[in-house]
Amino acid sequence: MAEKRQESGASVKDAELYEKLRDEGNSKEKSARIANAAARTSRSEVGQRGGEARDYPDRTKDELERRARELDIEGRSQMIKDELIEALRKHG
């Protein structure tokens, strides 16, 4: 498996998976984290290890605000649910 150097200087162990995740709209950080985890084990095993998190649209506005607070997203208290979801997805 070829390594790929990212702009930050960090290497990604599974460049193909990294590019696929980026094309799907994932952040650089999240894509690198998943690609490197997959390279350490297997791609299917990484998906099975995931947590119990629900999709953002399935969460309440209060839950979304709480998560945005954890991530220190500015302006979260003024956002509607759809804006919170968009901000959380962009944050990665």
Short mmCIF file of C-alpha atoms in Angstrom, two decimals:
data_model
loop_
_atom_site.label_atom_id
_atom_site.label_comp_id
_atom_site.label_asym_id
_atom_site.label_seq_id
_atom_site.Cartn_x
_atom_site.Cartn_y
_atom_site.Cartn_z
CA MET A 1 0.00 0.00 0.00
CA ALA A 2 1.48 3.35 -0.99
CA GLU A 3 1.65 6.17 1.52
CA LYS A 4 0.54 9.64 0.57
CA ARG A 5 1.88 12.81 2.19
CA GLN A 6 -0.80 15.35 3.07
CA GLU A 7 -0.44 19.14 3.15
CA SER A 8 0.07 18.99 6.91
CA GLY A 9 3.04 16.67 6.43
CA ALA A 10 1.26 13.66 7.90
CA SER A 11 1.24 10.47 5.88
CA VAL A 12 -1.83 8.48 4.97
CA LYS A 13 -1.36 4.71 4.81
CA ASP A 14 -4.29 3.96 2.47
CA ALA A 15 -4.31 6.73 -0.15
CA GLU A 16 -7.08 5.14 -2.20
CA LEU A 17 -9.48 5.01 0.74
CA TYR A 18 -8.44 8.52 1.80
CA GLU A 19 -9.33 9.94 -1.64
CA LYS A 20 -12.67 8.08 -1.66
CA LEU A 21 -13.56 9.51 1.76
CA ARG A 22 -12.57 13.04 0.68
CA ASP A 23 -14.73 12.68 -2.47
CA GLU A 24 -17.65 11.76 -0.18
CA GLY A 25 -17.21 15.09 1.61
CA ASN A 26 -15.33 14.03 4.72
CA SER A 27 -12.74 16.37 6.23
CA LYS A 28 -9.03 15.77 5.64
CA GLU A 29 -8.54 14.87 9.28
CA LYS A 30 -11.40 12.39 9.41
CA SER A 31 -10.43 10.82 6.08
CA ALA A 32 -6.82 10.36 7.19
CA ARG A 33 -7.88 8.92 10.54
CA ILE A 34 -10.18 6.34 8.89
CA ALA A 35 -7.68 5.47 6.13
CA ASN A 36 -4.88 4.92 8.64
CA ALA A 37 -7.10 2.82 10.90
CA ALA A 38 -8.10 0.69 7.89
CA ALA A 39 -4.45 0.19 6.95
CA ARG A 40 -3.69 -1.09 10.47
CA THR A 41 -6.45 -3.71 10.35
CA SER A 42 -8.91 -4.10 7.50
CA ARG A 43 -11.44 -1.80 5.93
CA SER A 44 -14.40 -3.92 7.01
CA GLU A 45 -13.15 -4.14 10.60
CA VAL A 46 -12.87 -0.34 10.87
CA GLY A 47 -16.56 0.05 10.00
CA GLN A 48 -17.55 -2.51 12.60
CA ARG A 49 -15.64 -0.75 15.38
CA GLY A 50 -17.67 2.42 15.04
CA GLY A 51 -19.61 3.86 17.93
CA GLU A 52 -23.31 4.09 18.52
CA ALA A 53 -23.70 7.64 17.20
CA ARG A 54 -26.93 8.42 15.35
CA ASP A 55 -27.06 10.40 12.14
CA TYR A 56 -27.30 14.15 12.67
CA PRO A 57 -30.82 14.48 11.19
CA ASP A 58 -32.06 11.91 13.72
CA ARG A 59 -30.81 13.98 16.68
CA THR A 60 -32.72 16.73 18.45
CA LYS A 61 -31.69 20.36 18.15
CA ASP A 62 -30.53 20.26 21.79
CA GLU A 63 -28.31 17.26 21.06
CA LEU A 64 -26.84 19.03 18.05
CA GLU A 65 -26.20 22.20 20.06
CA ARG A 66 -24.50 20.15 22.76
CA ARG A 67 -22.19 18.56 20.19
CA ALA A 68 -21.49 21.94 18.58
CA ARG A 69 -20.59 23.29 22.04
CA GLU A 70 -18.15 20.40 22.53
CA LEU A 71 -16.51 21.32 19.23
CA ASP A 72 -16.59 25.06 20.03
CA ILE A 73 -18.51 25.97 16.87
CA GLU A 74 -19.16 29.70 16.90
CA GLY A 75 -22.69 31.03 16.48
CA ARG A 76 -24.26 27.69 17.39
CA SER A 77 -26.90 29.20 19.69
CA GLN A 78 -28.32 31.26 16.82
CA MET A 79 -28.44 28.37 14.32
CA ILE A 80 -31.48 26.40 13.29
CA LYS A 81 -31.25 22.61 13.20
CA ASP A 82 -30.24 22.41 9.52
CA GLU A 83 -27.50 25.01 10.06
CA LEU A 84 -26.18 23.07 13.05
CA ILE A 85 -26.04 19.90 10.97
CA GLU A 86 -24.15 21.69 8.21
CA ALA A 87 -21.68 23.25 10.67
CA LEU A 88 -21.06 19.90 12.37
CA ARG A 89 -20.48 18.14 9.05
CA LYS A 90 -18.02 20.81 7.94
CA HIS A 91 -16.15 20.60 11.20
CA GLY A 92 -15.46 16.92 10.55
#
